[in-house]
Coordinates of C-alpha atoms in Angstrom, one line a residue:
M580 CA -11.3 24.4 17.0
L581 CA -12.7 20.8 18.1
T582 CA -10.6 17.9 19.1
L583 CA -11.0 14.4 18.1
D584 CA -11.9 13.1 21.5
I585 CA -15.5 14.0 21.3
F586 CA -15.9 11.0 18.8
G587 CA -15.5 8.5 21.8
F588 CA -12.9 5.8 22.1
R589 CA -14.5 3.3 19.6
A590 CA -14.5 5.8 16.7
L591 CA -10.7 6.9 17.7
W592 CA -9.1 3.4 18.2
S593 CA -11.5 1.0 16.4
P594 CA -11.1 -1.8 19.0
Y595 CA -12.6 -4.5 16.9
F596 CA -10.2 -3.8 14.1
F597 CA -7.2 -3.9 16.7
I598 CA -8.4 -7.6 17.4
V599 CA -8.5 -8.6 14.0
M600 CA -5.0 -7.3 13.3
L601 CA -3.8 -9.2 16.2
A602 CA -5.3 -12.3 15.0
I603 CA -3.5 -12.0 11.7
L604 CA -0.5 -11.5 13.3
A605 CA -1.0 -14.6 15.9
V606 CA -1.9 -16.7 12.6
Y607 CA 1.3 -15.5 11.0
F608 CA 3.7 -16.6 13.7
L609 CA 1.8 -20.0 14.2
L610 CA 2.3 -20.8 10.7
T611 CA 6.0 -19.5 10.4
V612 CA 7.2 -20.6 13.7
K613 CA 5.2 -22.9 16.1
Y614 CA 3.7 -25.1 13.0
R615 CA 6.3 -24.5 10.2
Q616 CA 7.8 -28.2 10.3
R617 CA 4.4 -29.6 9.3
F618 CA 4.8 -28.0 5.9
S619 CA 7.1 -29.5 3.5
G620 CA 10.1 -27.4 2.5
S621 CA 9.7 -25.0 5.2
T622 CA 12.6 -22.7 6.6
P623 CA 13.2 -20.8 9.7
L624 CA 11.6 -17.4 9.9
T625 CA 14.3 -14.7 9.8
V626 CA 14.2 -11.7 12.0
K627 CA 14.0 -9.6 9.0
Q628 CA 10.8 -11.5 7.6
A629 CA 9.2 -11.0 11.1
V630 CA 9.9 -7.2 11.6
L631 CA 8.8 -6.4 7.9
F632 CA 5.6 -8.5 8.5
T633 CA 4.7 -6.9 12.0
A634 CA 5.9 -3.3 10.7
A635 CA 3.1 -4.0 7.9
I636 CA 0.4 -4.8 10.4
I637 CA 1.3 -2.0 12.7
L638 CA 1.0 0.2 10.1
V639 CA -2.3 -1.1 8.7
Y640 CA -3.6 -0.6 12.4
A641 CA -2.2 2.9 12.4
V642 CA -3.9 4.2 9.4
K643 CA -7.0 2.3 9.6
G644 CA -7.7 1.5 13.1
S645 CA -6.3 4.9 14.8
P646 CA -7.3 8.4 14.9
V647 CA -5.9 8.8 11.5
D648 CA -8.5 6.7 10.0
L649 CA -10.9 9.3 11.5
M650 CA -8.9 12.3 10.5
S651 CA -9.0 10.8 7.0
H652 CA -12.6 11.2 6.9
I653 CA -12.4 14.8 8.1
T654 CA -9.5 16.3 6.0
F655 CA -8.4 15.2 2.5
Y656 CA -4.9 15.6 3.3
A657 CA -5.2 12.9 6.2
H658 CA -7.2 10.5 3.6
M659 CA -4.1 11.1 1.0
I660 CA -1.4 10.1 3.8
Q661 CA -3.7 7.0 4.6
M662 CA -3.8 6.0 1.1
S663 CA 0.1 6.6 0.5
I664 CA 1.0 4.5 3.3
L665 CA -1.7 1.8 2.9
Y666 CA -0.9 1.3 -1.0
L667 CA 2.7 2.4 -1.1
I668 CA 4.3 1.3 1.9
V669 CA 2.4 -1.6 3.5
P670 CA 2.4 -4.1 0.3
P671 CA 6.1 -4.4 -0.2
L672 CA 6.5 -5.2 3.6
L673 CA 3.9 -7.7 3.6
I674 CA 5.1 -9.3 0.5
T675 CA 8.9 -9.4 1.7
G676 CA 7.6 -10.4 5.1
I677 CA 5.9 -13.8 4.2
P678 CA 8.6 -16.3 3.9
E679 CA 9.0 -17.8 0.3
W680 CA 8.0 -21.2 1.3
L681 CA 4.6 -19.9 2.4
W682 CA 4.0 -18.1 -0.6
R683 CA 4.9 -21.3 -2.6
K684 CA 2.2 -23.1 -0.6
I685 CA -0.3 -20.3 -1.2
L686 CA 0.2 -20.1 -4.9
A687 CA 0.3 -23.9 -5.3
P688 CA -3.2 -24.5 -6.7
A689 CA -3.2 -24.7 -10.2
S690 CA -6.1 -22.4 -10.5
I691 CA -4.7 -19.7 -8.1
Q692 CA -1.1 -19.9 -9.8
K693 CA -2.8 -19.3 -13.5
V694 CA -4.6 -16.2 -12.3
F695 CA -2.1 -15.0 -10.1
R696 CA 0.6 -15.0 -12.9
F697 CA -1.7 -13.3 -15.3
L698 CA -2.5 -10.5 -12.6
T699 CA 1.2 -9.9 -11.8
K700 CA 2.4 -9.5 -15.5
P701 CA 4.1 -6.1 -15.2
L702 CA 1.9 -4.4 -17.8
I703 CA -1.3 -5.8 -16.4
A704 CA -0.3 -5.0 -12.6
L705 CA 0.4 -1.4 -13.8
I706 CA -2.6 -0.7 -15.8
L707 CA -4.8 -2.5 -13.1
F708 CA -3.7 -0.4 -10.1
N709 CA -3.1 2.9 -11.5
G710 CA -6.1 2.7 -13.8
I711 CA -8.6 1.7 -10.6
F712 CA -6.5 4.4 -8.4
S713 CA -7.4 7.1 -11.1
I714 CA -11.2 6.2 -11.4
Y715 CA -11.5 6.4 -7.7
H716 CA -10.2 9.8 -7.7
I717 CA -12.9 10.9 -10.0
P718 CA -15.3 13.2 -7.9
L719 CA -18.5 11.6 -8.9
I720 CA -16.8 8.0 -8.0
F721 CA -15.0 9.5 -5.1
D722 CA -17.9 10.7 -3.1
A723 CA -20.3 7.8 -4.0
V724 CA -17.6 5.4 -2.4
K725 CA -16.8 7.7 0.9
T726 CA -20.6 8.0 1.5
N727 CA -21.7 4.0 1.3
M728 CA -20.1 1.5 3.7
W729 CA -20.2 -1.4 1.3
L730 CA -18.5 0.4 -1.6
H731 CA -15.9 1.9 0.6
G732 CA -14.8 -1.4 2.0
G733 CA -15.1 -3.2 -1.4
Y734 CA -13.1 -0.4 -3.0
S735 CA -10.6 -0.2 -0.4
I736 CA -10.0 -4.1 -0.5
L737 CA -9.7 -4.1 -4.2
L738 CA -7.3 -1.3 -4.3
F739 CA -5.2 -2.9 -1.7
I740 CA -5.2 -6.2 -3.6
L741 CA -4.0 -4.5 -6.8
A742 CA -1.3 -2.5 -5.1
G743 CA 0.1 -5.8 -4.1
L744 CA -0.2 -7.1 -7.3
M745 CA 1.8 -4.0 -8.6
W746 CA 4.5 -4.3 -6.1
W747 CA 4.8 -8.2 -6.5
P748 CA 7.2 -7.8 -9.8
L749 CA 9.3 -5.5 -8.1
V750 CA 10.0 -7.2 -4.7
N751 CA 9.0 -10.9 -4.7
K752 CA 11.8 -13.3 -4.1
L753 CA 10.7 -16.4 -5.9
E754 CA 12.7 -17.1 -8.8
E755 CA 10.0 -18.7 -10.7
Y756 CA 7.9 -15.6 -10.3
E757 CA 10.7 -13.2 -11.4
S758 CA 9.1 -11.4 -14.5
L759 CA 11.3 -8.4 -14.1
N760 CA 15.2 -8.2 -13.4
G761 CA 17.8 -5.5 -13.7
L762 CA 17.2 -2.4 -15.5
K763 CA 13.4 -3.6 -16.6
K764 CA 12.5 -3.0 -13.0
V765 CA 14.0 0.6 -13.2
G766 CA 11.6 1.2 -16.2
Y767 CA 8.9 -0.5 -14.3
I768 CA 9.1 2.1 -11.5
F769 CA 9.4 5.1 -13.9
A770 CA 6.2 3.9 -15.6
D771 CA 4.5 3.6 -12.1
G772 CA 5.4 7.0 -11.2
I773 CA 4.0 8.6 -14.6
L774 CA 0.7 6.8 -14.3
L775 CA 0.0 8.0 -11.0
T776 CA 0.8 11.6 -11.8
P777 CA -2.6 12.4 -13.5
A778 CA -4.6 11.7 -10.6
C779 CA -2.2 13.8 -8.4
A780 CA -2.2 16.4 -10.9
L781 CA -6.1 16.6 -11.0
I782 CA -6.2 17.3 -7.2
I783 CA -3.3 19.6 -7.0
F784 CA -4.3 22.0 -10.1
A785 CA -7.8 22.1 -9.4
D786 CA -9.4 25.7 -8.8
T787 CA -12.1 24.8 -6.4
P788 CA -12.9 22.1 -4.2
I789 CA -13.8 18.9 -6.3
Y790 CA -14.9 16.5 -3.5
A791 CA -18.3 17.0 -2.0
T792 CA -17.5 14.8 0.9
F793 CA -14.7 17.2 2.0
S794 CA -16.4 20.6 1.2
D795 CA -20.1 20.0 1.7
P796 CA -21.4 19.5 5.1
R797 CA -24.4 17.1 4.3
A798 CA -21.9 14.8 2.1
W799 CA -19.3 15.2 4.8
A800 CA -21.8 14.1 7.5
D801 CA -23.0 11.2 5.4
A802 CA -19.2 10.4 5.0
M803 CA -18.6 10.3 8.8
H804 CA -21.3 7.7 9.4
L805 CA -18.7 5.2 8.2
C806 CA -16.1 5.7 10.9
V807 CA -18.4 7.2 13.8
P808 CA -21.6 5.4 15.5
S809 CA -24.5 7.0 14.5
A810 CA -25.7 7.4 17.9
T811 CA -22.6 9.5 18.9
L812 CA -22.6 11.5 15.5
A813 CA -26.3 12.5 16.1
S814 CA -25.5 13.7 19.8
L815 CA -23.0 16.2 18.1
N816 CA -23.7 19.5 16.5
L817 CA -21.3 19.4 13.6
S818 CA -21.4 21.7 10.7
G819 CA -18.4 20.5 8.7
P820 CA -14.6 19.6 8.6
E821 CA -14.0 23.3 9.1
M822 CA -14.5 22.7 12.7
F823 CA -11.4 20.6 13.0
N824 CA -9.1 22.2 10.1
S825 CA -7.9 25.8 10.0
M826 CA -7.4 25.3 6.3
S827 CA -9.7 26.1 3.4
A828 CA -11.3 22.9 1.7
L829 CA -9.1 24.0 -1.5
N830 CA -5.8 24.4 0.6
D831 CA -6.6 21.0 2.2
Q832 CA -7.3 19.4 -1.2
Q833 CA -4.0 20.7 -2.8
L834 CA -2.0 19.6 0.2
G835 CA -3.3 16.0 0.1
G836 CA -2.4 15.9 -3.7
V837 CA 1.1 17.2 -2.9
L838 CA 1.6 14.8 0.1
M839 CA 0.5 11.9 -2.3
K840 CA 3.0 13.0 -4.9
V841 CA 5.8 13.3 -2.4
F842 CA 5.0 10.0 -0.6
Q843 CA 5.2 8.3 -4.1
E844 CA 8.5 9.8 -5.2
V845 CA 10.3 9.1 -1.9
V846 CA 9.0 5.3 -1.8
Y847 CA 9.8 4.8 -5.4
G848 CA 13.3 6.7 -5.0
V849 CA 14.0 4.2 -2.1
V850 CA 13.1 1.1 -4.2
L851 CA 15.0 2.5 -7.3
A852 CA 18.3 2.8 -5.4
Q853 CA 17.6 -0.8 -4.0
V854 CA 17.1 -2.0 -7.5
F855 CA 20.2 -0.3 -9.0
F856 CA 22.4 -1.5 -6.2
Q857 CA 21.1 -5.0 -6.5
W858 CA 21.5 -4.9 -10.3
Y859 CA 25.1 -3.7 -9.8
K860 CA 26.0 -6.1 -7.4
K861 CA 24.8 -8.9 -9.5
E862 CA 26.5 -7.8 -12.4
Q863 CA 29.7 -7.4 -10.5
Q864 CA 29.3 -10.9 -9.3
E865 CA 28.8 -12.4 -12.7
T866 CA 31.6 -10.3 -14.3
E867 CA 33.8 -11.8 -11.3
A868 CA 32.4 -15.5 -12.0
E869 CA 33.5 -15.1 -15.5
L870 CA 37.1 -13.7 -15.1
K871 CA 37.5 -16.9 -12.6
A872 CA 36.3 -19.2 -15.2
S873 CA 38.7 -18.1 -17.6
R874 CA 41.5 -18.0 -15.2
S875 CA 40.7 -21.6 -14.6
L876 CA 40.9 -22.4 -18.2
D877 CA 44.0 -20.2 -19.0
P878 CA 46.1 -19.9 -15.7
Q879 CA 48.6 -17.6 -17.7
I880 CA 45.7 -14.6 -17.4
A881 CA 47.2 -12.1 -15.4
E882 CA 45.7 -11.3 -12.2

């Protein structure tokens, strides 16, 4: 089998994308550290927030700028790993990594606030993300997006934004935007998992390869133009993804569907545990507060 080195440094490491990620990170620290005091109501950046945001940027580069991105155009399972990280892991890290005061500044304009509140309503957010995600995996749509630079870029950005909106009700720390609490968050997570299942099932249980961009040599070559310079691709004599992957197209496809479902279950399981313990802790605190209030009113209540 061939190695990815034949595609060259630019295709493997996307230096321009790396610069963009560095610029975003620089702007983040300038706003939250160096120029923070210029904003009213700002608070010092915590180590946790800085680590979460930096981790999110590193992950974005890892899946969109490193050899993982190239592999995602060659093998379907790598594509699903990329999507899992980009839409299930990065958004909650970004949301919690941006300080609350900065979110309030971003959402301050009335026009933005009105649209944002509507799009982050739990039911709306769930339907939008899972609906667009499922439509994306319809073979005709999928192959069209994977072979057109503008469609691919636009759909990727749209899915990323919708993923952020979907995660917002679960992980945001702004009290005025808290639309879910306690057991409602648990129900939200279960609903999210159920809505994502049909797309994964379509992929896992298909009897034949359903995506031409990972099984048809011509469609695959068209898709490769999105991440490899045309001159480099023209100089190589490539017949298809089988030159880089020992699995059959069907096994590759099924593995991709399984990995997506596993990622989803693990991520949602971790979030579910956090939500449950936060809810339990809050209930305990409220119970203790009520008990203290009762004792203050009636000192004879037994300890």
